[in-house]
Short mmCIF file of C-alpha atoms and ligand atoms in Angstrom, two decimals:
data_model
loop_
_atom_site.label_atom_id
_atom_site.label_comp_id
_atom_site.label_asym_id
_atom_site.label_seq_id
_atom_site.Cartn_x
_atom_site.Cartn_y
_atom_site.Cartn_z
CA UNK A 28 1.28 6.46 14.84
CA UNK A 29 1.35 8.42 11.58
CA UNK A 30 4.97 8.96 10.54
CA UNK A 31 5.56 11.81 8.12
CA UNK A 32 8.81 13.01 6.54
CA UNK A 33 9.09 16.80 6.53
CA UNK A 34 11.52 19.54 5.55
CA UNK A 35 13.24 21.36 8.40
CA UNK A 36 16.06 23.87 7.72
CA UNK A 37 16.97 22.16 4.44
CA UNK A 38 17.06 18.71 6.05
CA UNK A 39 14.62 15.81 6.14
CA UNK A 40 13.22 14.83 9.51
CA UNK A 41 10.55 12.40 10.59
CA UNK A 42 7.54 13.57 12.51
CA UNK A 43 4.48 12.20 14.22
CA UNK A 44 1.13 13.51 12.96
CA UNK A 45 -1.61 14.02 15.55
CA UNK A 46 -4.76 15.67 14.21
CA UNK A 47 -3.51 18.84 12.47
CA UNK A 48 -0.17 18.97 14.27
CA UNK A 49 3.27 17.49 13.70
CA UNK A 50 5.64 16.54 16.51
CA UNK A 51 9.30 16.00 15.77
CA UNK A 52 10.36 12.36 15.66
CA UNK A 53 14.06 12.59 14.82
CA UNK A 54 16.07 11.56 11.78
CA UNK A 55 15.66 7.76 11.81
CA UNK A 56 12.41 6.22 10.69
CA UNK A 57 13.15 3.06 12.69
CA UNK A 58 13.48 5.05 15.93
CA UNK A 59 10.76 7.66 15.70
CA UNK A 60 9.70 9.02 19.07
CA UNK A 61 7.26 11.85 19.60
CA UNK A 62 9.12 15.01 20.58
CA UNK A 63 8.47 18.74 20.57
CA UNK A 64 5.65 20.22 18.49
CA UNK A 65 6.92 21.46 15.12
CA UNK A 66 3.77 23.13 13.82
CA UNK A 67 0.73 22.57 11.69
CA UNK A 68 0.98 19.80 9.11
CA UNK A 69 -0.56 22.13 6.53
CA UNK A 70 2.33 24.59 6.99
CA UNK A 71 5.07 22.00 6.43
CA UNK A 72 6.60 20.72 3.21
CA UNK A 73 6.37 16.95 3.30
CA UNK A 74 8.31 14.38 1.32
CA UNK A 75 7.66 10.75 0.45
CA UNK A 76 7.93 8.87 3.78
CA UNK A 77 10.48 6.50 2.21
CA UNK A 78 12.73 7.82 -0.55
CA UNK A 79 15.30 5.12 -1.16
CA UNK A 80 13.95 1.66 -0.39
CA UNK A 81 16.20 -1.22 -1.29
CA UNK A 82 13.39 -2.51 -3.45
CA UNK A 83 9.83 -1.90 -4.49
CA UNK A 84 8.08 -5.18 -5.17
CA UNK A 85 4.83 -4.71 -7.03
CA UNK A 86 2.06 -7.24 -7.58
CA UNK A 87 0.13 -7.64 -10.82
CA UNK A 88 -3.54 -8.63 -11.13
CA UNK A 89 -4.20 -9.02 -7.41
CA UNK A 90 -7.90 -8.05 -7.54
CA UNK A 91 -10.35 -10.28 -9.43
CA UNK A 92 -12.33 -7.51 -11.11
CA UNK A 93 -9.10 -5.81 -12.23
CA UNK A 94 -7.94 -9.06 -13.84
CA UNK A 95 -11.35 -9.27 -15.53
CA UNK A 96 -11.13 -5.72 -16.93
CA UNK A 97 -7.63 -6.56 -18.19
CA UNK A 98 -9.15 -9.60 -19.90
CA UNK A 99 -6.94 -12.16 -18.18
CA UNK A 100 -7.40 -15.05 -15.79
CA UNK A 101 -6.89 -14.54 -12.06
CA UNK A 102 -3.33 -15.81 -11.48
CA UNK A 103 -2.72 -19.01 -9.52
CA UNK A 104 0.14 -17.44 -7.62
CA UNK A 105 1.24 -13.82 -7.09
CA UNK A 106 2.79 -12.08 -10.11
CA UNK A 107 5.72 -10.04 -8.81
CA UNK A 108 7.53 -7.30 -10.71
CA UNK A 109 9.56 -4.28 -9.67
CA UNK A 110 9.40 -0.53 -9.80
CA UNK A 111 12.63 1.39 -9.32
CA UNK A 112 13.04 3.72 -6.36
CA UNK A 113 14.00 6.70 -8.55
CA UNK A 114 10.31 6.83 -9.53
CA UNK A 115 9.28 7.81 -5.98
CA UNK A 116 7.74 11.22 -5.35
CA UNK A 117 5.95 12.52 -2.30
CA UNK A 118 2.51 13.96 -1.61
CA UNK A 119 1.76 17.02 -3.73
CA UNK A 120 4.72 16.45 -6.05
CA UNK A 121 3.91 16.36 -9.77
CA UNK A 122 3.50 13.22 -11.84
CA UNK A 123 5.38 14.16 -15.02
CA UNK A 124 4.02 12.73 -18.26
CA UNK A 125 6.89 11.43 -20.41
CA UNK A 126 6.99 12.31 -24.10
CA UNK A 127 7.42 8.61 -24.82
CA UNK A 128 3.86 7.78 -23.74
CA UNK A 129 0.34 8.88 -24.67
CA UNK A 130 -1.35 6.45 -22.27
CA UNK A 131 -0.33 7.18 -18.69
CA UNK A 132 -2.78 5.68 -16.20
CA UNK A 133 -3.31 5.61 -12.43
CA UNK A 134 -3.44 2.61 -10.06
CA UNK A 135 -4.42 3.06 -6.40
CA UNK A 136 -2.58 0.57 -4.20
CA UNK A 137 -2.06 -0.28 -0.56
CA UNK A 138 1.70 -0.19 0.06
CA UNK A 139 3.33 -2.29 2.78
CA UNK A 140 6.56 -1.04 4.37
CA UNK A 141 8.72 -3.80 5.80
CA UNK A 142 10.09 -3.18 9.30
CA UNK A 143 12.42 -6.12 9.98
CA UNK A 144 14.63 -8.38 7.88
CA UNK A 145 12.51 -11.26 6.74
CA UNK A 146 13.20 -14.50 4.86
CA UNK A 147 11.26 -17.75 4.76
CA UNK A 148 8.42 -16.52 6.95
CA UNK A 149 5.04 -18.28 7.08
CA UNK A 150 2.03 -16.18 6.17
CA UNK A 151 0.64 -16.61 9.71
CA UNK A 152 3.62 -14.65 11.06
CA UNK A 153 4.24 -12.37 8.06
CA UNK A 154 2.41 -9.29 9.39
CA UNK A 155 4.83 -9.17 12.33
CA UNK A 156 7.46 -7.95 9.87
CA UNK A 157 5.42 -4.96 8.69
CA UNK A 158 6.47 -1.51 9.86
CA UNK A 159 3.39 0.16 8.45
CA UNK A 160 1.20 1.02 5.52
CA UNK A 161 0.85 3.91 3.11
CA UNK A 162 -0.89 4.86 -0.14
CA UNK A 163 0.89 4.27 -3.44
CA UNK A 164 -0.03 5.21 -6.98
CA UNK A 165 1.42 2.63 -9.40
CA UNK A 166 1.44 5.05 -12.33
CA UNK A 167 1.71 3.06 -15.55
CA UNK A 168 2.38 3.88 -19.21
CA UNK A 169 0.02 1.40 -20.91
CA UNK A 170 1.44 1.84 -24.41
CA UNK A 171 4.95 1.18 -23.10
CA UNK A 172 3.71 -1.92 -21.24
CA UNK A 173 2.39 -3.27 -24.57
CA UNK A 174 5.51 -2.24 -26.48
CA UNK A 175 7.92 -3.78 -23.99
CA UNK A 176 5.94 -6.96 -23.34
CA UNK A 177 6.63 -6.53 -19.62
CA UNK A 178 6.07 -3.87 -17.01
CA UNK A 179 9.26 -2.60 -15.40
CA UNK A 180 10.12 0.34 -17.68
CA UNK A 181 6.47 1.35 -18.16
CA UNK A 182 5.99 1.61 -14.40
CA UNK A 183 9.37 3.11 -13.46
CA UNK A 184 9.46 6.45 -15.29
CA UNK A 185 10.58 9.24 -12.97
CA UNK A 186 7.65 10.37 -10.78
CA UNK A 187 5.63 7.19 -11.49
CA UNK A 188 5.62 6.10 -7.84
CA UNK A 189 3.89 8.65 -5.61
CA UNK A 190 3.76 7.42 -2.00
CA UNK A 191 2.40 8.94 1.20
CA UNK A 192 1.15 11.12 2.69
CA UNK A 193 2.69 9.30 5.68
CA UNK A 194 3.13 5.77 7.02
CA UNK A 195 0.57 4.47 9.50
CA UNK A 196 2.34 2.00 11.77
CA UNK A 197 1.07 -1.56 11.74
CA UNK A 198 -0.23 -1.46 15.34
CA UNK A 199 -2.97 0.88 14.07
CA UNK A 200 -3.89 -1.39 11.13
CA UNK A 201 -4.61 -4.78 12.74
CA UNK A 202 -6.28 -6.09 9.56
CA UNK A 203 -4.88 -4.77 6.25
CA UNK A 204 -7.63 -6.69 4.42
CA UNK A 205 -10.36 -4.47 5.89
CA UNK A 206 -9.61 -1.13 4.23
CA UNK A 207 -11.53 0.87 1.66
CA UNK A 208 -9.39 1.93 -1.31
CA UNK A 209 -10.31 4.53 -3.92
CA UNK A 210 -8.79 6.67 -6.62
CA UNK A 211 -10.21 9.92 -7.92
CA UNK A 212 -9.29 11.81 -11.08
CA UNK A 213 -10.20 15.49 -10.89
CA UNK A 214 -12.67 14.65 -8.13
CA UNK A 215 -14.36 11.84 -10.09
CA UNK A 216 -14.21 8.38 -8.54
CA UNK A 217 -12.27 5.98 -10.77
CA UNK A 218 -11.66 3.05 -8.41
CA UNK A 219 -13.73 2.18 -5.34
CA UNK A 220 -13.05 -1.17 -3.71
CA UNK A 221 -11.89 -2.86 -0.52
CA UNK A 222 -8.64 -4.62 0.28
CA UNK A 223 -10.79 -7.60 1.33
CA UNK A 224 -11.12 -8.40 -2.39
CA UNK A 225 -7.40 -8.97 -2.95
CA UNK A 226 -6.66 -12.36 -4.53
CA UNK A 227 -3.60 -12.84 -2.29
CA UNK A 228 -3.58 -11.18 1.13
CA UNK A 229 -0.79 -8.95 2.39
CA UNK A 230 0.44 -11.82 4.59
CA UNK A 231 0.42 -14.25 1.65
CA UNK A 232 2.29 -11.77 -0.55
CA UNK A 233 5.01 -11.26 2.08
CA UNK A 234 5.38 -15.00 2.59
CA UNK A 235 5.49 -15.63 -1.18
CA UNK A 236 8.13 -12.95 -1.79
CA UNK A 237 10.19 -13.95 1.24
CA UNK A 238 10.42 -17.57 0.06
CA UNK A 239 12.83 -16.26 -2.57
CA UNK A 240 13.97 -12.80 -1.57
CA UNK A 241 15.29 -11.39 1.70
CA UNK A 242 13.04 -8.49 2.58
CA UNK A 243 14.81 -5.63 4.34
CA UNK A 244 13.59 -2.73 6.50
CA UNK A 245 12.20 -0.01 4.27
CA UNK A 246 11.37 -2.32 1.38
CA UNK A 247 7.97 -1.60 -0.13
CA UNK A 248 5.40 -4.06 -1.45
CA UNK A 249 2.73 -2.50 -3.69
CA UNK A 250 -0.15 -4.94 -3.32
CA UNK A 251 -1.97 -4.49 -6.61
CA UNK A 252 -4.80 -2.31 -7.84
CA UNK A 253 -8.58 -2.84 -8.00
CA UNK A 254 -10.76 -2.38 -11.09
CA UNK A 255 -11.61 1.02 -12.52
CA UNK A 256 -8.26 2.02 -14.01
CA UNK A 257 -8.37 4.31 -17.04
CA UNK A 258 -7.28 1.75 -19.62
CA UNK A 259 -10.18 -0.54 -18.66
CA UNK A 260 -12.81 2.09 -19.52
CA UNK A 261 -14.71 2.65 -22.73
CA UNK A 262 -13.44 4.99 -23.99
CA UNK A 263 -10.13 4.76 -22.12
CA UNK A 264 -9.16 7.61 -19.79
CA UNK A 265 -5.52 8.65 -19.49
CA UNK A 266 -3.78 11.34 -17.46
CA UNK A 267 -3.43 14.81 -18.99
CA UNK A 268 -1.53 17.93 -17.87
CA UNK A 269 -3.55 19.81 -15.27
CA UNK A 270 -5.21 16.68 -13.86
CA UNK A 271 -5.20 15.97 -10.13
CA UNK A 272 -5.02 12.36 -8.95
CA UNK A 273 -5.98 11.17 -5.48
CA UNK A 274 -5.46 7.81 -3.82
CA UNK A 275 -7.50 7.34 -0.64
CA UNK A 276 -7.22 4.43 1.76
CA UNK A 277 -9.45 4.21 4.81
CA UNK A 278 -7.50 4.35 8.08
CA UNK A 279 -4.40 5.62 6.24
CA UNK A 280 -5.05 8.88 4.43
CA UNK A 281 -5.11 10.72 1.12
CA UNK A 282 -2.26 10.95 -1.39
CA UNK A 283 -2.83 13.71 -3.95
CA UNK A 284 -0.59 14.58 -6.90
CA UNK A 285 -0.96 17.01 -9.80
CA UNK A 286 -0.11 15.92 -13.34
CA UNK A 287 2.21 18.02 -15.47
CA UNK A 288 3.21 17.93 -19.13
CA UNK A 289 5.95 15.96 -20.74
CA UNK A 290 9.67 16.51 -20.61
ZN1 ZN B 7 -0.12 -1.95 -9.94
#
């Protein structure tokens, strides 16, 4: 099931996407059931499928080639950091370049949405706690990352966490390590990889996080980005006003966002 969040009479409702159509699914993401047809997806305004997760846990350097382009060793255990939920925007919403940064970059990532409270789970059972998967762009201000010496502020500017276009429930993604993942900047492929090349699998990441942290329904884990980001290129490529960024994940969908100038 593809679960979308859409605007209806100034409210947010969940819907089920089937081909080009949306069927109403009610107001609770944990109890979505396919109801009456609402209309064509293309005619609806859609929001981020999750707007206020309790936490967004992100993972650094979780693809070997991305660690190589960053010039660092592949980590021996997952590197967790956080993005704040106020950075979330939905499909089609602008990524706003902050005046503080000249080096805003994209990062295509598979995002995991937790479905059930989870603590101390073994990796063999970890996928049972997943509600579904979506695309996430871990937008990052590289100059601020360097300045701060860590990543939270640089990756939490408002609009730096596009997610969507919907959540595909976990029953339709039996193996999250078998998905193609790409990003495109103005139609040009930047990143083109497969989730099979993650250093730590989705199940291992959940188990690692849940050794320390209670994961709650709606929490998001951003599972890291493959190689091809703008900062790793020669010369580097950063986002500019007027750009259009796409994150594509096979079996999930396409998340596209325009880039607008600083405020
Ligand atoms: Zn990232």
